Amino acid sequence: MNKIEMSEEIILAKKELALSWEEIASLVGISPVFLTSACFGMNSLKEEVADKLCAVLNLPSIVSTALQAFPNKTWDFTVPQDPVVYRLYEVVGVYGETIKELVGEKFGDGIMSAIDFSMEIDKEENPAGDRVVITMNGKFLPYKAW
């Protein structure tokens, strides 16, 4: 089973059980952001977690095996059409150089890890319209000279 087939099986089971990603993650015991990313094939899960997810969703062991496989993290290089994903591209397009400059001032020459990383997505209620709160937390990795 490849990652695309795995994702399709998971999404179908999620829909049939009428569970949210938050509910599934709570039952499995990991972050909903990381769980969803793994279910979409962009990260892998340890055997124990993959098996637990499959038990929650009543999925066969072949899905667990696919969840444990290392991902091939590629994506299209074109601007996405989905409005939510496009807006994130827009944020990086407008603020990316600013983020890079401010990280450089605060930490020095380096990058934020996307491996030693966590992210949370929250909702902030606001009378002027609810707000999406995305918190990204990555280890700073300084560039090395040799």
mmCIF file with all atom_site columns, C-alpha atoms in Angstrom:
data_model
loop_
_atom_site.group_PDB
_atom_site.id
_atom_site.type_symbol
_atom_site.label_atom_id
_atom_site.label_alt_id
_atom_site.label_comp_id
_atom_site.label_asym_id
_atom_site.label_entity_id
_atom_site.label_seq_id
_atom_site.pdbx_PDB_ins_code
_atom_site.Cartn_x
_atom_site.Cartn_y
_atom_site.Cartn_z
_atom_site.occupancy
_atom_site.B_iso_or_equiv
_atom_site.pdbx_formal_charge
_atom_site.auth_seq_id
_atom_site.auth_comp_id
_atom_site.auth_asym_id
_atom_site.auth_atom_id
_atom_site.pdbx_PDB_model_num
ATOM 1   C CA . MET A 1 1   ? 0.000   0.000  0.000  1.00 0.00 ? 1   MET A CA 1
ATOM 2   C CA . ASN A 1 2   ? 1.419   3.399  -0.936 1.00 0.00 ? 2   ASN A CA 1
ATOM 3   C CA . LYS A 1 3   ? 0.959   6.648  1.003  1.00 0.00 ? 3   LYS A CA 1
ATOM 4   C CA . ILE A 1 4   ? -1.855  7.895  -1.253 1.00 0.00 ? 4   ILE A CA 1
ATOM 5   C CA . GLU A 1 5   ? -3.860  4.686  -0.809 1.00 0.00 ? 5   GLU A CA 1
ATOM 6   C CA . MET A 1 6   ? -3.139  4.821  2.929  1.00 0.00 ? 6   MET A CA 1
ATOM 7   C CA . SER A 1 7   ? -4.444  8.389  3.176  1.00 0.00 ? 7   SER A CA 1
ATOM 8   C CA . GLU A 1 8   ? -7.590  7.501  1.250  1.00 0.00 ? 8   GLU A CA 1
ATOM 9   C CA . GLU A 1 9   ? -8.301  4.570  3.618  1.00 0.00 ? 9   GLU A CA 1
ATOM 10  C CA . ILE A 1 10  ? -7.768  6.748  6.695  1.00 0.00 ? 10  ILE A CA 1
ATOM 11  C CA . ILE A 1 11  ? -9.945  9.600  5.434  1.00 0.00 ? 11  ILE A CA 1
ATOM 12  C CA . LEU A 1 12  ? -12.745 7.199  4.498  1.00 0.00 ? 12  LEU A CA 1
ATOM 13  C CA . ALA A 1 13  ? -12.635 5.538  7.939  1.00 0.00 ? 13  ALA A CA 1
ATOM 14  C CA . LYS A 1 14  ? -12.545 8.948  9.662  1.00 0.00 ? 14  LYS A CA 1
ATOM 15  C CA . LYS A 1 15  ? -15.605 10.039 7.708  1.00 0.00 ? 15  LYS A CA 1
ATOM 16  C CA . GLU A 1 16  ? -17.499 6.787  8.344  1.00 0.00 ? 16  GLU A CA 1
ATOM 17  C CA . LEU A 1 17  ? -16.852 7.075  12.096 1.00 0.00 ? 17  LEU A CA 1
ATOM 18  C CA . ALA A 1 18  ? -17.691 10.810 12.078 1.00 0.00 ? 18  ALA A CA 1
ATOM 19  C CA . LEU A 1 19  ? -14.547 11.648 14.071 1.00 0.00 ? 19  LEU A CA 1
ATOM 20  C CA . SER A 1 20  ? -12.538 14.864 13.952 1.00 0.00 ? 20  SER A CA 1
ATOM 21  C CA . TRP A 1 21  ? -8.744  14.925 13.761 1.00 0.00 ? 21  TRP A CA 1
ATOM 22  C CA . GLU A 1 22  ? -8.750  16.355 17.307 1.00 0.00 ? 22  GLU A CA 1
ATOM 23  C CA . GLU A 1 23  ? -10.842 13.408 18.552 1.00 0.00 ? 23  GLU A CA 1
ATOM 24  C CA . ILE A 1 24  ? -8.659  10.850 16.794 1.00 0.00 ? 24  ILE A CA 1
ATOM 25  C CA . ALA A 1 25  ? -5.461  12.450 18.096 1.00 0.00 ? 25  ALA A CA 1
ATOM 26  C CA . SER A 1 26  ? -6.842  12.453 21.631 1.00 0.00 ? 26  SER A CA 1
ATOM 27  C CA . LEU A 1 27  ? -7.676  8.745  21.373 1.00 0.00 ? 27  LEU A CA 1
ATOM 28  C CA . VAL A 1 28  ? -4.250  7.950  19.921 1.00 0.00 ? 28  VAL A CA 1
ATOM 29  C CA . GLY A 1 29  ? -2.360  10.240 22.313 1.00 0.00 ? 29  GLY A CA 1
ATOM 30  C CA . ILE A 1 30  ? -0.396  12.504 19.948 1.00 0.00 ? 30  ILE A CA 1
ATOM 31  C CA . SER A 1 31  ? -0.655  16.024 18.525 1.00 0.00 ? 31  SER A CA 1
ATOM 32  C CA . PRO A 1 32  ? -3.531  16.507 16.051 1.00 0.00 ? 32  PRO A CA 1
ATOM 33  C CA . VAL A 1 33  ? -1.223  18.459 13.726 1.00 0.00 ? 33  VAL A CA 1
ATOM 34  C CA . PHE A 1 34  ? 1.411   15.703 13.597 1.00 0.00 ? 34  PHE A CA 1
ATOM 35  C CA . LEU A 1 35  ? -1.203  12.945 13.357 1.00 0.00 ? 35  LEU A CA 1
ATOM 36  C CA . THR A 1 36  ? -2.968  14.642 10.447 1.00 0.00 ? 36  THR A CA 1
ATOM 37  C CA . SER A 1 37  ? 0.346   15.227 8.677  1.00 0.00 ? 37  SER A CA 1
ATOM 38  C CA . ALA A 1 38  ? 1.246   11.541 9.052  1.00 0.00 ? 38  ALA A CA 1
ATOM 39  C CA . CYS A 1 39  ? -2.191  10.501 7.805  1.00 0.00 ? 39  CYS A CA 1
ATOM 40  C CA . PHE A 1 40  ? -1.645  12.692 4.729  1.00 0.00 ? 40  PHE A CA 1
ATOM 41  C CA . GLY A 1 41  ? 1.682   10.925 4.132  1.00 0.00 ? 41  GLY A CA 1
ATOM 42  C CA . MET A 1 42  ? 4.055   13.759 5.064  1.00 0.00 ? 42  MET A CA 1
ATOM 43  C CA . ASN A 1 43  ? 5.394   12.148 8.273  1.00 0.00 ? 43  ASN A CA 1
ATOM 44  C CA . SER A 1 44  ? 5.693   8.618  9.615  1.00 0.00 ? 44  SER A CA 1
ATOM 45  C CA . LEU A 1 45  ? 4.450   7.114  12.878 1.00 0.00 ? 45  LEU A CA 1
ATOM 46  C CA . LYS A 1 46  ? 6.138   4.704  15.268 1.00 0.00 ? 46  LYS A CA 1
ATOM 47  C CA . GLU A 1 47  ? 4.665   1.182  15.190 1.00 0.00 ? 47  GLU A CA 1
ATOM 48  C CA . GLU A 1 48  ? 2.833   1.535  18.517 1.00 0.00 ? 48  GLU A CA 1
ATOM 49  C CA . VAL A 1 49  ? 1.150   4.799  17.460 1.00 0.00 ? 49  VAL A CA 1
ATOM 50  C CA . ALA A 1 50  ? 0.324   3.528  13.958 1.00 0.00 ? 50  ALA A CA 1
ATOM 51  C CA . ASP A 1 51  ? -1.246  0.384  15.418 1.00 0.00 ? 51  ASP A CA 1
ATOM 52  C CA . LYS A 1 52  ? -3.255  2.447  17.903 1.00 0.00 ? 52  LYS A CA 1
ATOM 53  C CA . LEU A 1 53  ? -4.540  4.705  15.108 1.00 0.00 ? 53  LEU A CA 1
ATOM 54  C CA . CYS A 1 54  ? -5.568  1.674  13.057 1.00 0.00 ? 54  CYS A CA 1
ATOM 55  C CA . ALA A 1 55  ? -7.382  0.233  16.077 1.00 0.00 ? 55  ALA A CA 1
ATOM 56  C CA . VAL A 1 56  ? -9.272  3.503  16.591 1.00 0.00 ? 56  VAL A CA 1
ATOM 57  C CA . LEU A 1 57  ? -10.285 3.626  12.914 1.00 0.00 ? 57  LEU A CA 1
ATOM 58  C CA . ASN A 1 58  ? -10.806 -0.142 12.489 1.00 0.00 ? 58  ASN A CA 1
ATOM 59  C CA . LEU A 1 59  ? -8.199  -0.319 9.736  1.00 0.00 ? 59  LEU A CA 1
ATOM 60  C CA . PRO A 1 60  ? -6.076  -3.333 8.692  1.00 0.00 ? 60  PRO A CA 1
ATOM 61  C CA . SER A 1 61  ? -2.400  -3.779 9.563  1.00 0.00 ? 61  SER A CA 1
ATOM 62  C CA . ILE A 1 62  ? -1.350  -2.865 6.016  1.00 0.00 ? 62  ILE A CA 1
ATOM 63  C CA . VAL A 1 63  ? -2.362  0.721  6.831  1.00 0.00 ? 63  VAL A CA 1
ATOM 64  C CA . SER A 1 64  ? -0.199  0.622  9.963  1.00 0.00 ? 64  SER A CA 1
ATOM 65  C CA . THR A 1 65  ? 2.746   -0.575 7.873  1.00 0.00 ? 65  THR A CA 1
ATOM 66  C CA . ALA A 1 66  ? 2.229   2.297  5.399  1.00 0.00 ? 66  ALA A CA 1
ATOM 67  C CA . LEU A 1 67  ? 2.012   4.805  8.271  1.00 0.00 ? 67  LEU A CA 1
ATOM 68  C CA . GLN A 1 68  ? 5.396   3.592  9.524  1.00 0.00 ? 68  GLN A CA 1
ATOM 69  C CA . ALA A 1 69  ? 7.113   3.950  6.135  1.00 0.00 ? 69  ALA A CA 1
ATOM 70  C CA . PHE A 1 70  ? 9.382   6.936  5.678  1.00 0.00 ? 70  PHE A CA 1
ATOM 71  C CA . PRO A 1 71  ? 7.665   9.634  3.591  1.00 0.00 ? 71  PRO A CA 1
ATOM 72  C CA . ASN A 1 72  ? 8.883   11.194 0.383  1.00 0.00 ? 72  ASN A CA 1
ATOM 73  C CA . LYS A 1 73  ? 8.295   14.854 1.234  1.00 0.00 ? 73  LYS A CA 1
ATOM 74  C CA . THR A 1 74  ? 7.619   16.435 -2.124 1.00 0.00 ? 74  THR A CA 1
ATOM 75  C CA . TRP A 1 75  ? 4.941   18.826 -3.234 1.00 0.00 ? 75  TRP A CA 1
ATOM 76  C CA . ASP A 1 76  ? 4.031   20.791 -6.322 1.00 0.00 ? 76  ASP A CA 1
ATOM 77  C CA . PHE A 1 77  ? 6.048   23.938 -6.851 1.00 0.00 ? 77  PHE A CA 1
ATOM 78  C CA . THR A 1 78  ? 3.103   25.813 -8.347 1.00 0.00 ? 78  THR A CA 1
ATOM 79  C CA . VAL A 1 79  ? 1.008   28.174 -6.254 1.00 0.00 ? 79  VAL A CA 1
ATOM 80  C CA . PRO A 1 80  ? -1.804  26.105 -4.716 1.00 0.00 ? 80  PRO A CA 1
ATOM 81  C CA . GLN A 1 81  ? -5.414  26.836 -5.559 1.00 0.00 ? 81  GLN A CA 1
ATOM 82  C CA . ASP A 1 82  ? -6.931  25.934 -2.179 1.00 0.00 ? 82  ASP A CA 1
ATOM 83  C CA . PRO A 1 83  ? -7.659  29.255 -0.400 1.00 0.00 ? 83  PRO A CA 1
ATOM 84  C CA . VAL A 1 84  ? -6.337  28.191 3.026  1.00 0.00 ? 84  VAL A CA 1
ATOM 85  C CA . VAL A 1 85  ? -3.067  26.812 1.625  1.00 0.00 ? 85  VAL A CA 1
ATOM 86  C CA . TYR A 1 86  ? -2.726  29.758 -0.760 1.00 0.00 ? 86  TYR A CA 1
ATOM 87  C CA . ARG A 1 87  ? -3.036  32.227 2.134  1.00 0.00 ? 87  ARG A CA 1
ATOM 88  C CA . LEU A 1 88  ? -0.151  30.498 3.918  1.00 0.00 ? 88  LEU A CA 1
ATOM 89  C CA . TYR A 1 89  ? 1.925   30.909 0.742  1.00 0.00 ? 89  TYR A CA 1
ATOM 90  C CA . GLU A 1 90  ? 0.844   34.545 0.749  1.00 0.00 ? 90  GLU A CA 1
ATOM 91  C CA . VAL A 1 91  ? 1.964   34.984 4.368  1.00 0.00 ? 91  VAL A CA 1
ATOM 92  C CA . VAL A 1 92  ? 5.400   33.568 3.534  1.00 0.00 ? 92  VAL A CA 1
ATOM 93  C CA . GLY A 1 93  ? 5.546   35.630 0.334  1.00 0.00 ? 93  GLY A CA 1
ATOM 94  C CA . VAL A 1 94  ? 4.744   38.871 2.148  1.00 0.00 ? 94  VAL A CA 1
ATOM 95  C CA . TYR A 1 95  ? 6.461   38.221 5.494  1.00 0.00 ? 95  TYR A CA 1
ATOM 96  C CA . GLY A 1 96  ? 9.087   35.568 4.672  1.00 0.00 ? 96  GLY A CA 1
ATOM 97  C CA . GLU A 1 97  ? 12.002  37.983 4.280  1.00 0.00 ? 97  GLU A CA 1
ATOM 98  C CA . THR A 1 98  ? 10.873  39.840 7.419  1.00 0.00 ? 98  THR A CA 1
ATOM 99  C CA . ILE A 1 99  ? 10.759  36.588 9.398  1.00 0.00 ? 99  ILE A CA 1
ATOM 100 C CA . LYS A 1 100 ? 14.225  35.651 8.075  1.00 0.00 ? 100 LYS A CA 1
ATOM 101 C CA . GLU A 1 101 ? 15.640  39.073 9.000  1.00 0.00 ? 101 GLU A CA 1
ATOM 102 C CA . LEU A 1 102 ? 14.194  39.049 12.518 1.00 0.00 ? 102 LEU A CA 1
ATOM 103 C CA . VAL A 1 103 ? 15.308  35.457 13.176 1.00 0.00 ? 103 VAL A CA 1
ATOM 104 C CA . GLY A 1 104 ? 18.794  36.524 12.063 1.00 0.00 ? 104 GLY A CA 1
ATOM 105 C CA . GLU A 1 105 ? 18.811  39.499 14.435 1.00 0.00 ? 105 GLU A CA 1
ATOM 106 C CA . LYS A 1 106 ? 17.632  37.438 17.400 1.00 0.00 ? 106 LYS A CA 1
ATOM 107 C CA . PHE A 1 107 ? 19.599  34.221 16.815 1.00 0.00 ? 107 PHE A CA 1
ATOM 108 C CA . GLY A 1 108 ? 22.337  34.857 14.261 1.00 0.00 ? 108 GLY A CA 1
ATOM 109 C CA . ASP A 1 109 ? 22.967  33.180 10.915 1.00 0.00 ? 109 ASP A CA 1
ATOM 110 C CA . GLY A 1 110 ? 20.877  30.006 10.737 1.00 0.00 ? 110 GLY A CA 1
ATOM 111 C CA . ILE A 1 111 ? 17.463  28.486 10.228 1.00 0.00 ? 111 ILE A CA 1
ATOM 112 C CA . MET A 1 112 ? 14.480  27.148 12.138 1.00 0.00 ? 112 MET A CA 1
ATOM 113 C CA . SER A 1 113 ? 14.300  23.363 12.133 1.00 0.00 ? 113 SER A CA 1
ATOM 114 C CA . ALA A 1 114 ? 11.275  21.707 10.575 1.00 0.00 ? 114 ALA A CA 1
ATOM 115 C CA . ILE A 1 115 ? 12.461  18.401 12.060 1.00 0.00 ? 115 ILE A CA 1
ATOM 116 C CA . ASP A 1 116 ? 12.848  19.408 15.715 1.00 0.00 ? 116 ASP A CA 1
ATOM 117 C CA . PHE A 1 117 ? 9.526   21.216 15.392 1.00 0.00 ? 117 PHE A CA 1
ATOM 118 C CA . SER A 1 118 ? 6.010   21.440 16.743 1.00 0.00 ? 118 SER A CA 1
ATOM 119 C CA . MET A 1 119 ? 2.935   23.321 15.600 1.00 0.00 ? 119 MET A CA 1
ATOM 120 C CA . GLU A 1 120 ? -0.454  24.038 17.099 1.00 0.00 ? 120 GLU A CA 1
ATOM 121 C CA . ILE A 1 121 ? -3.582  25.372 15.435 1.00 0.00 ? 121 ILE A CA 1
ATOM 122 C CA . ASP A 1 122 ? -6.056  27.103 17.701 1.00 0.00 ? 122 ASP A CA 1
ATOM 123 C CA . LYS A 1 123 ? -9.211  29.167 17.499 1.00 0.00 ? 123 LYS A CA 1
ATOM 124 C CA . GLU A 1 124 ? -9.448  32.535 19.212 1.00 0.00 ? 124 GLU A CA 1
ATOM 125 C CA . GLU A 1 125 ? -12.977 33.821 19.527 1.00 0.00 ? 125 GLU A CA 1
ATOM 126 C CA . ASN A 1 126 ? -13.256 37.504 18.693 1.00 0.00 ? 126 ASN A CA 1
ATOM 127 C CA . PRO A 1 127 ? -16.358 39.720 18.368 1.00 0.00 ? 127 PRO A CA 1
ATOM 128 C CA . ALA A 1 128 ? -14.958 41.138 15.126 1.00 0.00 ? 128 ALA A CA 1
ATOM 129 C CA . GLY A 1 129 ? -14.582 37.621 13.691 1.00 0.00 ? 129 GLY A CA 1
ATOM 130 C CA . ASP A 1 130 ? -12.926 34.502 15.023 1.00 0.00 ? 130 ASP A CA 1
ATOM 131 C CA . ARG A 1 131 ? -9.143  34.294 14.588 1.00 0.00 ? 131 ARG A CA 1
ATOM 132 C CA . VAL A 1 132 ? -6.918  31.441 13.424 1.00 0.00 ? 132 VAL A CA 1
ATOM 133 C CA . VAL A 1 133 ? -3.865  31.077 15.687 1.00 0.00 ? 133 VAL A CA 1
ATOM 134 C CA . ILE A 1 134 ? -0.958  29.099 14.255 1.00 0.00 ? 134 ILE A CA 1
ATOM 135 C CA . THR A 1 135 ? 2.015   28.610 16.574 1.00 0.00 ? 135 THR A CA 1
ATOM 136 C CA . MET A 1 136 ? 5.178   27.165 15.057 1.00 0.00 ? 136 MET A CA 1
ATOM 137 C CA . ASN A 1 137 ? 8.042   26.174 17.355 1.00 0.00 ? 137 ASN A CA 1
ATOM 138 C CA . GLY A 1 138 ? 11.310  24.998 15.803 1.00 0.00 ? 138 GLY A CA 1
ATOM 139 C CA . LYS A 1 139 ? 14.816  24.573 17.151 1.00 0.00 ? 139 LYS A CA 1
ATOM 140 C CA . PHE A 1 140 ? 17.318  27.152 15.886 1.00 0.00 ? 140 PHE A CA 1
ATOM 141 C CA . LEU A 1 141 ? 20.075  25.578 13.797 1.00 0.00 ? 141 LEU A CA 1
ATOM 142 C CA . PRO A 1 142 ? 23.083  27.862 13.262 1.00 0.00 ? 142 PRO A CA 1
ATOM 143 C CA . TYR A 1 143 ? 25.004  27.626 9.997  1.00 0.00 ? 143 TYR A CA 1
ATOM 144 C CA . LYS A 1 144 ? 28.543  26.274 10.421 1.00 0.00 ? 144 LYS A CA 1
ATOM 145 C CA . ALA A 1 145 ? 31.707  27.313 8.649  1.00 0.00 ? 145 ALA A CA 1
ATOM 146 C CA . TRP A 1 146 ? 34.402  24.745 7.881  1.00 0.00 ? 146 TRP A CA 1
#
